[in-house]
Amino acid sequence: MAEYTEHLILFVIAVAANWFSALAGGGAGLIQLPILIFMGLPFPLALATHKIATVALGLGATLRHLREGHLDKVILLLIFLAGAPGVVGGALFILDVPARAAEIALGVLTLALSLYSWLRPELGLTTEDKHRDLSGMLIGGGVLFLIGFANGALSAGSGLFVTLWLVYWFGLEYKRAVAQTLVAVGLGWNGTGAITMGAVADVQWSWIPALVAGSLVGGFLGAHTSIQSGNLLIKRLYEVITLLVALKLLWG
């Protein structure tokens, strides 16, 4: 395969995967990571390359959401401060743990997310700010730390957990929850994970420019589509994507 053709394929894959992720608050790894492996990268190299490239997803989504005023600075700061240490711990921890067992466990939990949202038809359709006191923030931050650990350790799905947690615990509607997730997880957590992975694992650096460009474009376009959509559509897409991510993790 000619090098320019390979880079064009990588760019198109990244646009599609990150548009998909930016619309529902997670799931880029469902498309992008398996294709990197299919194109010849071993899993550890593909995972590190994927995590570094997806930082641009957060940047593209941030550029779009900043124009809409959907971002809650307190929630963004909590997600980053609580989750970033977990991301570092997870990235280091997974180097010595069988990834398959961890993926199966995450797959079961992700399937539960889809079913929970589906069985709660009113969930996330309106905003009802709650648990903004100290105890609520501490509990919320503790769960975000655990989700951050999963983000650092595994390939796909952690952003979906953050989205639903913001809807359930803090009472955000889906559209606002997706915006916080894309900015704090896409930029903050993925940036932290990328630095950690870049320091301890090999990266396919020659593929990074095409993947970063595609992630930036896909993140911006996905955020734009999300902003133009209603909460019910985003909720349904979230449920479908969590189901697909769960099946992918369980299937292997």
Coordinates of C-alpha atoms in Angstrom, one line a residue:
M1 CA 0.0 0.0 0.0
A2 CA 1.4 3.4 -1.0
E3 CA 2.2 5.7 1.9
Y4 CA -0.2 8.5 0.9
T5 CA -3.0 5.9 0.4
E6 CA -2.3 4.6 3.9
H7 CA -2.4 8.0 5.4
L8 CA -5.6 8.9 3.6
I9 CA -7.3 5.7 5.0
L10 CA -6.1 6.6 8.5
F11 CA -7.5 10.2 8.1
V12 CA -10.9 8.9 6.9
I13 CA -11.0 6.3 9.8
A14 CA -10.2 9.0 12.3
V15 CA -12.9 11.4 11.0
A16 CA -15.6 8.7 11.2
A17 CA -14.5 7.3 14.6
N18 CA -14.3 10.7 16.3
W19 CA -17.5 12.1 14.7
F20 CA -19.2 9.0 16.1
S21 CA -17.6 9.5 19.6
A22 CA -18.2 13.3 19.7
L23 CA -21.9 12.8 19.0
A24 CA -22.5 10.4 21.9
G25 CA -19.7 11.1 24.4
G26 CA -17.5 8.2 23.7
G27 CA -16.7 5.1 21.6
A28 CA -13.9 6.2 19.2
G29 CA -11.9 3.1 20.1
L30 CA -14.8 0.9 18.9
I31 CA -13.9 1.8 15.3
Q32 CA -10.3 3.2 15.3
L33 CA -8.4 0.8 17.5
P34 CA -9.5 -2.5 15.7
I35 CA -8.6 -1.0 12.4
L36 CA -5.2 0.0 13.6
I37 CA -4.7 -3.6 14.6
F38 CA -6.1 -4.8 11.3
M39 CA -3.6 -2.6 9.5
G40 CA -0.7 -4.4 11.2
L41 CA 0.0 -2.9 14.6
P42 CA 0.2 -5.2 17.6
F43 CA -2.3 -4.3 20.4
P44 CA 0.1 -2.4 22.8
L45 CA 1.4 -0.3 19.9
A46 CA -2.1 0.3 18.5
L47 CA -3.5 1.3 21.9
A48 CA -0.7 3.9 22.6
T49 CA -1.0 5.3 19.1
H50 CA -4.8 5.5 19.4
K51 CA -4.7 7.3 22.8
I52 CA -2.3 9.9 21.6
A53 CA -4.3 10.6 18.4
T54 CA -7.6 11.0 20.3
V55 CA -6.4 14.0 22.2
A56 CA -7.3 15.9 19.0
L57 CA -10.9 14.7 19.4
G58 CA -11.1 16.8 22.6
L59 CA -9.5 19.8 21.0
G60 CA -11.9 19.7 18.0
A61 CA -15.0 19.3 20.3
T62 CA -13.8 22.0 22.6
L63 CA -13.5 24.5 19.8
R64 CA -17.1 23.9 18.8
H65 CA -18.7 23.7 22.3
L66 CA -17.0 26.9 23.5
R67 CA -19.1 28.8 21.0
E68 CA -22.3 27.4 22.6
G69 CA -21.7 28.1 26.3
H70 CA -22.4 24.5 27.2
L71 CA -19.4 24.1 29.4
D72 CA -19.6 24.0 33.2
K73 CA -16.2 25.0 34.6
V74 CA -16.8 23.4 38.0
I75 CA -17.7 20.1 36.6
L76 CA -14.9 20.2 34.0
L77 CA -12.4 20.9 36.8
L78 CA -13.8 18.1 39.0
I79 CA -13.6 15.6 36.1
F80 CA -10.0 16.5 35.3
L81 CA -8.7 16.7 38.9
A82 CA -10.5 13.5 40.0
G83 CA -9.9 11.4 36.9
A84 CA -6.4 12.3 35.7
P85 CA -4.6 10.5 38.6
G86 CA -6.7 7.4 37.8
V87 CA -5.7 7.7 34.1
V88 CA -2.0 7.6 35.0
G89 CA -2.5 4.7 37.4
G90 CA -4.6 2.7 34.9
A91 CA -2.0 3.2 32.1
L92 CA 0.7 1.8 34.3
F93 CA -1.4 -0.9 35.8
I94 CA -2.6 -2.4 32.5
L95 CA 1.0 -3.1 31.5
D96 CA 1.1 -6.0 33.9
V97 CA -2.5 -7.3 33.7
P98 CA -4.2 -9.6 31.1
A99 CA -6.1 -7.1 29.0
R100 CA -8.7 -9.7 27.9
A101 CA -10.0 -10.2 31.4
A102 CA -10.3 -6.5 32.0
E103 CA -12.1 -6.0 28.6
I104 CA -14.7 -8.6 29.5
A105 CA -15.4 -6.9 32.9
L106 CA -15.7 -3.5 31.2
G107 CA -17.9 -5.0 28.5
V108 CA -20.4 -6.3 31.1
L109 CA -20.5 -2.9 32.8
T110 CA -20.9 -1.1 29.5
L111 CA -23.8 -3.3 28.6
A112 CA -25.4 -2.3 31.9
L113 CA -25.1 1.4 31.0
S114 CA -27.0 0.8 27.8
L115 CA -29.8 -1.1 29.5
Y116 CA -30.0 1.4 32.4
S117 CA -30.4 4.3 30.1
W118 CA -33.0 2.5 28.0
L119 CA -35.0 1.5 31.0
R120 CA -35.1 5.1 32.3
P121 CA -36.9 6.9 29.4
E122 CA -36.9 10.2 31.2
L123 CA -33.2 10.1 32.1
G124 CA -31.1 12.9 30.7
L125 CA -33.8 14.7 28.8
T126 CA -33.8 17.8 31.0
T127 CA -31.2 19.4 33.4
E128 CA -31.7 19.2 37.1
D129 CA -28.5 20.3 38.8
K130 CA -27.9 18.2 42.0
H131 CA -25.2 16.9 44.3
R132 CA -23.3 20.2 44.0
D133 CA -22.5 20.2 47.8
L134 CA -19.2 19.0 49.2
S135 CA -20.3 15.4 49.9
G136 CA -21.9 15.2 46.5
M137 CA -18.7 16.4 44.8
L138 CA -16.5 14.0 46.8
I139 CA -18.7 11.0 45.9
G140 CA -18.9 12.2 42.3
G141 CA -15.1 12.7 42.2
G142 CA -14.4 9.3 43.7
V143 CA -16.4 7.6 40.9
L144 CA -14.7 9.7 38.3
F145 CA -11.3 8.6 39.7
L146 CA -12.4 4.9 39.1
I147 CA -13.6 5.7 35.6
G148 CA -10.3 7.5 34.9
F149 CA -8.4 4.4 35.9
A150 CA -10.4 2.4 33.3
N151 CA -9.7 5.1 30.8
G152 CA -6.0 4.7 31.3
A153 CA -6.1 1.0 31.2
L154 CA -8.5 0.1 28.4
S155 CA -9.2 1.0 24.8
A156 CA -12.8 2.1 24.6
G157 CA -15.9 2.9 26.7
S158 CA -14.7 5.1 29.6
G159 CA -16.1 8.3 28.1
L160 CA -19.5 6.6 28.0
F161 CA -19.3 6.0 31.7
V162 CA -18.5 9.6 32.4
T163 CA -21.4 10.8 30.3
L164 CA -23.9 8.6 32.1
W165 CA -22.4 9.5 35.5
L166 CA -22.8 13.2 34.8
V167 CA -26.5 12.6 33.8
Y168 CA -27.3 10.3 36.8
W169 CA -25.3 12.0 39.6
F170 CA -25.2 15.6 38.7
G171 CA -28.5 15.8 36.8
L172 CA -27.1 17.0 33.5
E173 CA -29.1 16.6 30.3
Y174 CA -27.4 14.4 27.7
K175 CA -26.3 17.3 25.5
R176 CA -24.5 19.1 28.3
A177 CA -23.1 15.8 29.7
V178 CA -21.6 14.9 26.3
A179 CA -20.0 18.4 26.1
Q180 CA -18.3 18.1 29.5
T181 CA -17.1 14.6 28.7
L182 CA -15.6 15.5 25.3
V183 CA -13.7 18.4 26.7
A184 CA -12.5 17.0 30.1
V185 CA -12.0 13.4 28.9
G186 CA -11.0 14.2 25.3
L187 CA -8.4 16.8 26.3
G188 CA -7.6 16.3 29.9
W189 CA -7.7 12.5 30.4
N190 CA -6.6 11.6 26.9
G191 CA -3.8 14.1 27.1
T192 CA -2.7 12.7 30.4
G193 CA -2.9 9.1 29.1
A194 CA -1.0 10.1 25.9
I195 CA 1.9 11.5 27.9
T196 CA 2.0 8.4 30.1
M197 CA 1.7 6.0 27.2
G198 CA 4.3 8.0 25.2
A199 CA 6.7 7.6 28.1
V200 CA 6.3 3.9 28.7
A201 CA 5.1 2.4 25.4
D202 CA 6.1 2.4 21.7
V203 CA 4.0 4.6 19.4
Q204 CA 3.6 4.5 15.6
W205 CA 4.6 8.1 15.2
S206 CA 4.5 8.1 11.4
W207 CA 0.7 7.5 11.6
I208 CA 0.0 10.2 14.2
P209 CA -0.3 13.3 11.8
A210 CA -3.1 11.6 9.7
L211 CA -4.9 10.3 12.8
V212 CA -4.6 13.7 14.7
A213 CA -6.0 15.6 11.7
G214 CA -8.9 13.2 11.3
S215 CA -9.6 13.3 15.1
L216 CA -9.6 17.1 15.1
V217 CA -12.0 17.3 12.1
G218 CA -14.2 14.4 13.4
G219 CA -14.4 15.9 16.9
F220 CA -15.5 19.3 15.6
L221 CA -18.1 17.8 13.2
G222 CA -19.4 15.4 15.8
A223 CA -19.8 18.2 18.4
H224 CA -21.6 20.4 15.8
T225 CA -24.0 17.5 15.0
S226 CA -24.6 17.0 18.8
I227 CA -25.4 20.6 19.3
Q228 CA -27.9 20.6 16.5
S229 CA -29.6 17.4 17.8
G230 CA -32.2 17.1 20.5
N231 CA -31.5 15.3 23.8
L232 CA -33.8 12.3 22.9
L233 CA -31.7 11.6 19.7
I234 CA -28.5 11.9 21.6
K235 CA -29.9 9.6 24.3
R236 CA -30.8 6.9 21.7
L237 CA -27.4 7.2 20.0
Y238 CA -25.8 6.9 23.4
E239 CA -27.7 3.7 24.1
V240 CA -26.9 2.2 20.7
I241 CA -23.2 3.1 21.0
T242 CA -22.8 1.7 24.5
L243 CA -24.4 -1.5 23.3
L244 CA -22.0 -1.8 20.4
V245 CA -19.0 -1.0 22.6
A246 CA -20.1 -3.6 25.1
L247 CA -20.5 -6.3 22.4
K248 CA -17.1 -5.4 20.9
L249 CA -15.4 -5.7 24.3
L250 CA -17.1 -9.0 25.1
W251 CA -16.5 -10.4 21.6
G252 CA -12.8 -9.4 21.7

